[in-house]
PDB file of C-alpha atoms in Angstrom:
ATOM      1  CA  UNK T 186      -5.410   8.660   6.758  1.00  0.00           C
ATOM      2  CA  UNK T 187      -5.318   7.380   3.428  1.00  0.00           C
ATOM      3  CA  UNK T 188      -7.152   4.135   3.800  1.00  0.00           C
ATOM      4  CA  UNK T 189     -10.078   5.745   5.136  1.00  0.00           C
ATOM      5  CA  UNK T 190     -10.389   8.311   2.269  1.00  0.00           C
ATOM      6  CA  UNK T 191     -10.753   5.234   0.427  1.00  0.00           C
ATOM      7  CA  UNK T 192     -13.166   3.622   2.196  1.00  0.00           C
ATOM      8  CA  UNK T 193     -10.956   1.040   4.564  1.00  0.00           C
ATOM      9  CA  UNK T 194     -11.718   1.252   8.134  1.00  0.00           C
ATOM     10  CA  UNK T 195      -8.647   0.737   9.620  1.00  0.00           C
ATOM     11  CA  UNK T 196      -4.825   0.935   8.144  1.00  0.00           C
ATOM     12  CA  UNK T 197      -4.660  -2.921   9.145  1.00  0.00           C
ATOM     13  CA  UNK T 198      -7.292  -3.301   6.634  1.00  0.00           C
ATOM     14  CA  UNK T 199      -6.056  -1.315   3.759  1.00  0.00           C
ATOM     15  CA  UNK T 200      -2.582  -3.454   4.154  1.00  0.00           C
ATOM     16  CA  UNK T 201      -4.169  -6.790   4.131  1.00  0.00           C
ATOM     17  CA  UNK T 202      -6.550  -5.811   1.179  1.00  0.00           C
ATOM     18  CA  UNK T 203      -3.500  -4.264  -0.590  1.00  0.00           C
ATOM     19  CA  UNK T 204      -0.971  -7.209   0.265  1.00  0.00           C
ATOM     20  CA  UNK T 205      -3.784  -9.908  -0.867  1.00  0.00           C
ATOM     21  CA  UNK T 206      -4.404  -8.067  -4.347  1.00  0.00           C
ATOM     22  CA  UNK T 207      -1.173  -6.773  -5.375  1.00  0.00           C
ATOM     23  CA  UNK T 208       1.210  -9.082  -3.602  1.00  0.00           C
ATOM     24  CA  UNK T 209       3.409  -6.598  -1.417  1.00  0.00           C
ATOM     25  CA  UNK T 210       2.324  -4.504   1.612  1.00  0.00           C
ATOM     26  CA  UNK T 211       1.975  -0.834   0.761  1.00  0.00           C
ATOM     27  CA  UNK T 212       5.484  -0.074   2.308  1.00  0.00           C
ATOM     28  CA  UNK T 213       6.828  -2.308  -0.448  1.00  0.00           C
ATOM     29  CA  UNK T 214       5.453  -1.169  -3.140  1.00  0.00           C
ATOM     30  CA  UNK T 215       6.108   2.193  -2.583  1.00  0.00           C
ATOM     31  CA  UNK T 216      10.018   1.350  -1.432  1.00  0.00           C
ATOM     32  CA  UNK T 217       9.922  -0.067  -5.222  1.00  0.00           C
ATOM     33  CA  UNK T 218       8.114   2.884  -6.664  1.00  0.00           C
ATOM     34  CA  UNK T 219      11.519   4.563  -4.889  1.00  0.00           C
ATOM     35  CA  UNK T 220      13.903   2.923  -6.420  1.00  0.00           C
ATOM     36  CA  UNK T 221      12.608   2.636  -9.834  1.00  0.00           C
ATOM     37  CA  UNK T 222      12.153   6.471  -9.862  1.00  0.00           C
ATOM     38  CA  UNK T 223      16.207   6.864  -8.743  1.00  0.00           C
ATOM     39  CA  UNK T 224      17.240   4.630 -11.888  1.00  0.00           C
TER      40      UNK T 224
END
């Protein structure tokens, strides 16, 4: 998984430390990162 290539222990953990420092839950972001790439 992802988060733990990075250093996160769980996925739980990734998403809260994501969500606190950017604002939106990885799902978000990258649902945004979606649409912005189909404009």
């Amino acid at each position: 998984a992802a988060a733990m290539r990075v250093g996160y222990e769980s996925a739980s953990q990734f998403s809260r430390e994501f969500k606190r420092y950017f604002g939106v839950t990885p799902g978000e972001d990258a649902a945004r990162m979606r649409t912005m790439q189909g404009s």
